[in-house]
Coordinates of C-alpha atoms and ligand atoms in Angstrom, one line a residue:
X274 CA 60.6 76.8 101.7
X275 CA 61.5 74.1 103.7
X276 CA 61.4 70.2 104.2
X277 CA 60.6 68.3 107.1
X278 CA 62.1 64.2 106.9
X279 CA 59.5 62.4 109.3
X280 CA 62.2 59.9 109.9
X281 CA 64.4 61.8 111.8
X282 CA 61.5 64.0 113.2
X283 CA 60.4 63.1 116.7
X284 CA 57.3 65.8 116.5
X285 CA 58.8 67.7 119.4
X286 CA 57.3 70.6 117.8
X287 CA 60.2 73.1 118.5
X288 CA 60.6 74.2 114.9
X289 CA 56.4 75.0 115.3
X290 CA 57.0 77.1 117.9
X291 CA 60.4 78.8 116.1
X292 CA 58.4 79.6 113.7
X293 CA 57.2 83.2 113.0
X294 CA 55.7 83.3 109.2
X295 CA 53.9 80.1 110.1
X296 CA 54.5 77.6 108.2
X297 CA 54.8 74.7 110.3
X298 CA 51.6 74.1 112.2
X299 CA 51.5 72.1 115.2
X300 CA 52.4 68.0 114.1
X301 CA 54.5 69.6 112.7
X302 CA 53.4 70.1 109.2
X303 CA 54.2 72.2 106.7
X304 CA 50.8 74.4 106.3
X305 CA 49.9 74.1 102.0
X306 CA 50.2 78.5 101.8
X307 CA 54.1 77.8 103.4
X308 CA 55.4 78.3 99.4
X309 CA 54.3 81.7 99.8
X310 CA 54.7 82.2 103.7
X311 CA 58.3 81.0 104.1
X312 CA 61.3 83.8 104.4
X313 CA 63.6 81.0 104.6
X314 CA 65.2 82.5 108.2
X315 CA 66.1 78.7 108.9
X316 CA 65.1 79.1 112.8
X317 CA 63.3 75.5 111.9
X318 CA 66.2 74.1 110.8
X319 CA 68.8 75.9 113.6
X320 CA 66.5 74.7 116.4
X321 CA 65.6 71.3 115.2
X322 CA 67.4 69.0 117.8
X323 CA 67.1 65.7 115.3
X324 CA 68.8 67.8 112.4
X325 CA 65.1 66.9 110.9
X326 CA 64.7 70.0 108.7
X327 CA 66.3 70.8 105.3
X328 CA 65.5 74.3 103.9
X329 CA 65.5 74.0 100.1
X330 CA 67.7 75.6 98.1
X331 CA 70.6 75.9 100.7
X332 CA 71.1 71.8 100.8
X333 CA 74.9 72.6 99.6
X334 CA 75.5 74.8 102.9
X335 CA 78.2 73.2 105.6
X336 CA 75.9 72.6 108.7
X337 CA 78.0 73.8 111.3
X338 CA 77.2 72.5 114.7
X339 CA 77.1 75.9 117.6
X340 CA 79.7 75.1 120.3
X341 CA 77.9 75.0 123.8
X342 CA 80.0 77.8 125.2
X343 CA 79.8 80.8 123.4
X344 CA 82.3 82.1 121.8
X345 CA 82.7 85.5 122.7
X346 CA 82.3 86.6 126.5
X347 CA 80.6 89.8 127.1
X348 CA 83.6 91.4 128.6
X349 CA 85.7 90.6 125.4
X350 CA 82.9 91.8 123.2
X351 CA 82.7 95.3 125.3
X352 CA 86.4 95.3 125.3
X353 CA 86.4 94.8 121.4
X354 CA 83.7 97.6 120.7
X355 CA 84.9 100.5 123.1
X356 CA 88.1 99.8 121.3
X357 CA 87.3 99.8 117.8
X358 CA 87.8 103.5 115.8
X359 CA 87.5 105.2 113.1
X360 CA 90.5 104.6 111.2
X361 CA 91.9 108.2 109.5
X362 CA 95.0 107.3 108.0
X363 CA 95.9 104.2 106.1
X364 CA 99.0 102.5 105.6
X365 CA 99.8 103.3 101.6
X366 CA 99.8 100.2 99.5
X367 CA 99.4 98.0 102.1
X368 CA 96.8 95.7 100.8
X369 CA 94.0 94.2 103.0
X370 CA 94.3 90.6 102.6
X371 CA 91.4 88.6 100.0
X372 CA 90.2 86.9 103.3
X373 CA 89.5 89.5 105.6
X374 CA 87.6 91.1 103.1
X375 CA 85.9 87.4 101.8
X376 CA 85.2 87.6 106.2
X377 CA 83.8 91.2 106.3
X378 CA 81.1 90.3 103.8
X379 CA 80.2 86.9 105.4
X380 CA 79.8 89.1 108.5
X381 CA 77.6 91.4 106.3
X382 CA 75.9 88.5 105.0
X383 CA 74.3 87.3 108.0
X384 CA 73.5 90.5 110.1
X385 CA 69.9 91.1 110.7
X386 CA 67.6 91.5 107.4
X387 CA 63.5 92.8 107.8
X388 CA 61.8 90.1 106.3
X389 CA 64.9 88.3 105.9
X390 CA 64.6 89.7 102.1
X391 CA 68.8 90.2 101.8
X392 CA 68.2 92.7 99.3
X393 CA 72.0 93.8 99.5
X394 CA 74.5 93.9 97.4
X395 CA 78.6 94.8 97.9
X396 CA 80.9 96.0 95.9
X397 CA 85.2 96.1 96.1
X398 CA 86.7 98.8 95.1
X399 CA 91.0 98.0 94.9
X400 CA 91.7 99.2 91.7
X401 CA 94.0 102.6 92.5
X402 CA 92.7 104.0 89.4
X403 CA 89.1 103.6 90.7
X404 CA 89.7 104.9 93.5
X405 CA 91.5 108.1 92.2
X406 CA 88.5 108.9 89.9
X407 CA 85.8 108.3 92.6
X408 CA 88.3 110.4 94.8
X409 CA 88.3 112.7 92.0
X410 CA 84.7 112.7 91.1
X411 CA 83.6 113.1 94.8
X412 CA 85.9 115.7 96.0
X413 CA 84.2 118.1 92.3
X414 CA 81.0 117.3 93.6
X415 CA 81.9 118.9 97.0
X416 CA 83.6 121.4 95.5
X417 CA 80.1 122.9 93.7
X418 CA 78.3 121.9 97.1
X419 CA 80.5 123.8 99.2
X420 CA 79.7 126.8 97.0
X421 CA 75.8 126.4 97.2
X422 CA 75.9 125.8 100.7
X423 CA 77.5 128.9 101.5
X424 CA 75.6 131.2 99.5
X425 CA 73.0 133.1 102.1
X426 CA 70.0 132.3 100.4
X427 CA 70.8 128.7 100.5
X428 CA 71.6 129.2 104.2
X429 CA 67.8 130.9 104.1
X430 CA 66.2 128.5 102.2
X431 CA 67.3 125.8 104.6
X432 CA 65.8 127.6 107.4
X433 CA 63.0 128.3 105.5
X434 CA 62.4 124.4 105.3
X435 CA 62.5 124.0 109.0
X436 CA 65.8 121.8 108.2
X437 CA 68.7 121.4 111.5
X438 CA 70.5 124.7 111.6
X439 CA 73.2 123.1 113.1
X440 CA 73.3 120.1 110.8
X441 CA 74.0 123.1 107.5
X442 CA 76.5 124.5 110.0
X443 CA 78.1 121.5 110.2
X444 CA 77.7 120.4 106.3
X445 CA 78.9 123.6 105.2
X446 CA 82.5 123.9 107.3
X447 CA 82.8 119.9 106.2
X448 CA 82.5 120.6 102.9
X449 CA 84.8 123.7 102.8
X450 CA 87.3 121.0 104.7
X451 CA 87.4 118.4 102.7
X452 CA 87.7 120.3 99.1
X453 CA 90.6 122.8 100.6
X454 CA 93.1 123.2 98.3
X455 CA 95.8 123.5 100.7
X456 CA 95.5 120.7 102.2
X457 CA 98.6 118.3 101.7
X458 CA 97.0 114.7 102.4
X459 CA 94.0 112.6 101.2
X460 CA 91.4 113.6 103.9
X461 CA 88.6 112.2 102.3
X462 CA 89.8 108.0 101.6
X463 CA 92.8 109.2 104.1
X464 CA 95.2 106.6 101.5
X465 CA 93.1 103.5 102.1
X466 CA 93.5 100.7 99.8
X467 CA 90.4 99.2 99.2
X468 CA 86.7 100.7 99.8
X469 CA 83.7 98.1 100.5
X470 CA 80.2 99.9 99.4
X471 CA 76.8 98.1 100.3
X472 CA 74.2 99.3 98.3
X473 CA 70.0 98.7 99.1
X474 CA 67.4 99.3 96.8
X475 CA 67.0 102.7 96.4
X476 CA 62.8 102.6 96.6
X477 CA 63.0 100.0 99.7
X478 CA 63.3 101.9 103.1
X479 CA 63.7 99.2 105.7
X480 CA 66.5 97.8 103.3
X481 CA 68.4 100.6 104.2
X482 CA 68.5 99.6 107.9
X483 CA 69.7 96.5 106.5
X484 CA 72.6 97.8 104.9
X485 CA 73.7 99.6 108.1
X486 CA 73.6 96.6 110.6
X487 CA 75.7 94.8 107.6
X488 CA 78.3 97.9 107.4
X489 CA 78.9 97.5 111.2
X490 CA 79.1 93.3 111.1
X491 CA 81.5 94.3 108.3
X492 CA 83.4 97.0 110.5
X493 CA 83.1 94.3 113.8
X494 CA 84.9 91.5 112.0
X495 CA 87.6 93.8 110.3
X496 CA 88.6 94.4 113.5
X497 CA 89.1 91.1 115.1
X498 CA 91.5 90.7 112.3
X499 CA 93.2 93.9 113.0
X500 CA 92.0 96.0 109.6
X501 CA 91.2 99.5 110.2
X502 CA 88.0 100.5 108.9
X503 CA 86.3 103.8 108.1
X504 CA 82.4 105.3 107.2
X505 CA 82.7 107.7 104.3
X506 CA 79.4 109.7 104.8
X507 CA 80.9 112.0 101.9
X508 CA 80.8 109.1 99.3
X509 CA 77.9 107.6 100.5
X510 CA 75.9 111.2 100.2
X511 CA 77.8 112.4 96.6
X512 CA 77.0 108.8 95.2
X513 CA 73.3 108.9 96.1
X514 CA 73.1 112.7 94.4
X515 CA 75.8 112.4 91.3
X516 CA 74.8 109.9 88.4
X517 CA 78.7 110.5 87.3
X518 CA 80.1 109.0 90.3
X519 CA 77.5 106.4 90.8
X520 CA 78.8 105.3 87.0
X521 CA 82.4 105.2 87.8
X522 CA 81.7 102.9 90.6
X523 CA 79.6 101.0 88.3
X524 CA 77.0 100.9 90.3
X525 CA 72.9 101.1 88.5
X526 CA 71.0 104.4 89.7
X527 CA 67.9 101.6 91.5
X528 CA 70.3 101.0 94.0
X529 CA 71.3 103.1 97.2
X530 CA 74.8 103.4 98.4
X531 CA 74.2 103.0 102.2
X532 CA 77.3 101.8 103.8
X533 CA 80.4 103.0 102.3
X534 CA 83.6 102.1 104.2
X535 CA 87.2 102.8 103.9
X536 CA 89.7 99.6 104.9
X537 CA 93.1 99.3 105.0
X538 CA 95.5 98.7 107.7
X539 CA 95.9 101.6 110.2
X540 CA 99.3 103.9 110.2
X541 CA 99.4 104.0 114.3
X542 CA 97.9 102.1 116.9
X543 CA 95.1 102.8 119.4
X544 CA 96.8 102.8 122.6
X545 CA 93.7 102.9 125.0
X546 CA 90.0 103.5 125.2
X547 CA 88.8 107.1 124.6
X548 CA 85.7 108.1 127.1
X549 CA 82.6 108.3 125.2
X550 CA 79.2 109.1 126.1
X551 CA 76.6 106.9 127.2
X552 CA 73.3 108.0 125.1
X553 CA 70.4 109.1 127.7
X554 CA 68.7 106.4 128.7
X555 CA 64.7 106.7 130.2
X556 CA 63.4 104.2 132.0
X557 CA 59.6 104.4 132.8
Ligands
LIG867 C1 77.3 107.5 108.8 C2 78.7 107.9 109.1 C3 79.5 108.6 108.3 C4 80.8 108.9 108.6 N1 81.5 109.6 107.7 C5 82.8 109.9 108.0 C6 83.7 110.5 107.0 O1 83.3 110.8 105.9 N2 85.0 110.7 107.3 C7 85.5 110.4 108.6 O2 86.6 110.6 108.8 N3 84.7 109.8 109.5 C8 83.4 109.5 109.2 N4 82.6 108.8 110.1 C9 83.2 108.4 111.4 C10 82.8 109.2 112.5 O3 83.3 110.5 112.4 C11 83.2 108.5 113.8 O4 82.4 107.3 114.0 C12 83.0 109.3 115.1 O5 83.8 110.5 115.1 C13 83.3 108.5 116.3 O6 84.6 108.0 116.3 P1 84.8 106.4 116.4 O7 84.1 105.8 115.2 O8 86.3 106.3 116.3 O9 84.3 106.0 117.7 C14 81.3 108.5 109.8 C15 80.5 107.7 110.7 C16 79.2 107.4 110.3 C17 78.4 106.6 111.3

């Protein structure tokens, strides 16, 4: 809810027109139902030009001023995203310092939330021994799906469903990858240091869009600070399926791991932009 202090207010009426859950009507005055309406997005208070509007409950925040520039040009931006990757090895023990990852979750903090509800939460996961048992935990997980997901009537079943041919194709060699014996390296955490999970609610479904736009503010700032980052699709789908692991990463069974992310600093450096894709664009 906010506050509007009619001595500072010269009833320009921008913070009326900011606003989309109406609350303010035209005066401006905050409308009696604005208890209920109000999703405290602070547009109000960010547009007010007098510095009029106090949105309650957030009175302790620092009210930073916006320069009139801003502060990253387009070309920098492009430049930053067509060069960040996906890290896949990590340097070992090399520890990701407390405020890159106090950063990453002020990034996460303020991406884009429907209904501005910030239903998130994130957890840190440093603790080597953690890690080795969600490692642990994950990889026997894959191990029993890799064997359902190779048996042919699986295989049929899935076709059966009308589910992506390609996608059990895909699922099934990954699976078979990651949980190969031979293998002499960690290729699923690939030695990273610390792993930042954001979990939604499980029974919200626009929360987990949420989740996603804060994984990539998250992966966007790492980078700026030179921390490699990483998606772990394999966590994020074993945690949603195996109560086990969800328990060793103490995290409660009503909430959704959505972004799960590998950080650490990267064992070589990018030396130039791979070509990518452009996704198909329509115009009508
Ligand atoms: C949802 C999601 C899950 C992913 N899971 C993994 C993973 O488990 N292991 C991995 O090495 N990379 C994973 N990635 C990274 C992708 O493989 C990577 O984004 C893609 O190959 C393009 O490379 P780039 O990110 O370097 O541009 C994942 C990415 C996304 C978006």
């Amino acid at each position: 809810m906010i506050r509007i202090d009619y001595d500072r207010c010269d009833n320009c009426n921008v913070c009326w027109q900011a606003c989309l859950a109406m609350v303010i009507d035209r005066g401006p005055v905050v409308r009696p139902e604005g208890e209920t309406l109000c999703i405290e997005c602070g547009h109000c208070y960010a547009v007010c030009p007098r510095g009029a509007i106090t949105v309650l409950g957030y009175e302790e925040e620092e009210a930073r001023e916006l320069p009139a520039e801003r502060p990253v040009s387009p070309e920098a931006m492009m430049r930053l995203l067509r060069g960040r990757r996906s890290c896949r090895g990590f340097r070992k023990g090399a520890e990701v310092p407390d405020e890159v990852l106090q950063g990453m979750i002020e990034a996460a903090s303020v991406a884009p939330s429907a209904h501005n509800s910030r239903p998130l939460k994130a957890y840190v996961f440093r603790d080597p021994r953690t890690i080795e048992d969600m490692r642990r935990r994950t990889l026997a997980y894959y191990r029993r799906m890799a064997r359902i997901f190779n048996t042919p009537i699986f295989a049929a079943a899935w076709r059966l469903c009308g589910l992506d041919e390609e996608e059990h194709r895909i699922l099934s060699g990954a699976f078979l990858m990651i949980t190969d014996p031979s293998r002499d390296r960690d290729v699923l955490f690939y030695d990273a240091p610390c792993l930042l999970v954001i979990t939604a609610p499980r029974l919200n479904s626009m929360a987990q869009g949420d989740a996603w736009l804060a994984s990539e503010n998250a992966v966007l700032y790492a980078e700026t600070a030179g921390v490699g980052t990483c998606f772990n699709g394999f966590l994020i789908m074993a945690a949603n399926w195996d109560r086990r692991l969800l328990r060793i990463m103490g995290i409660p069974w009503k909430e959704r791991v959505v972004g799960a992310l590998m950080v650490g600093h990267a064992k070589s450096e990018w030396k130039r932009e791979a070509p990518r894709r452009t996704i198909p664009v329509k115009r009508r």
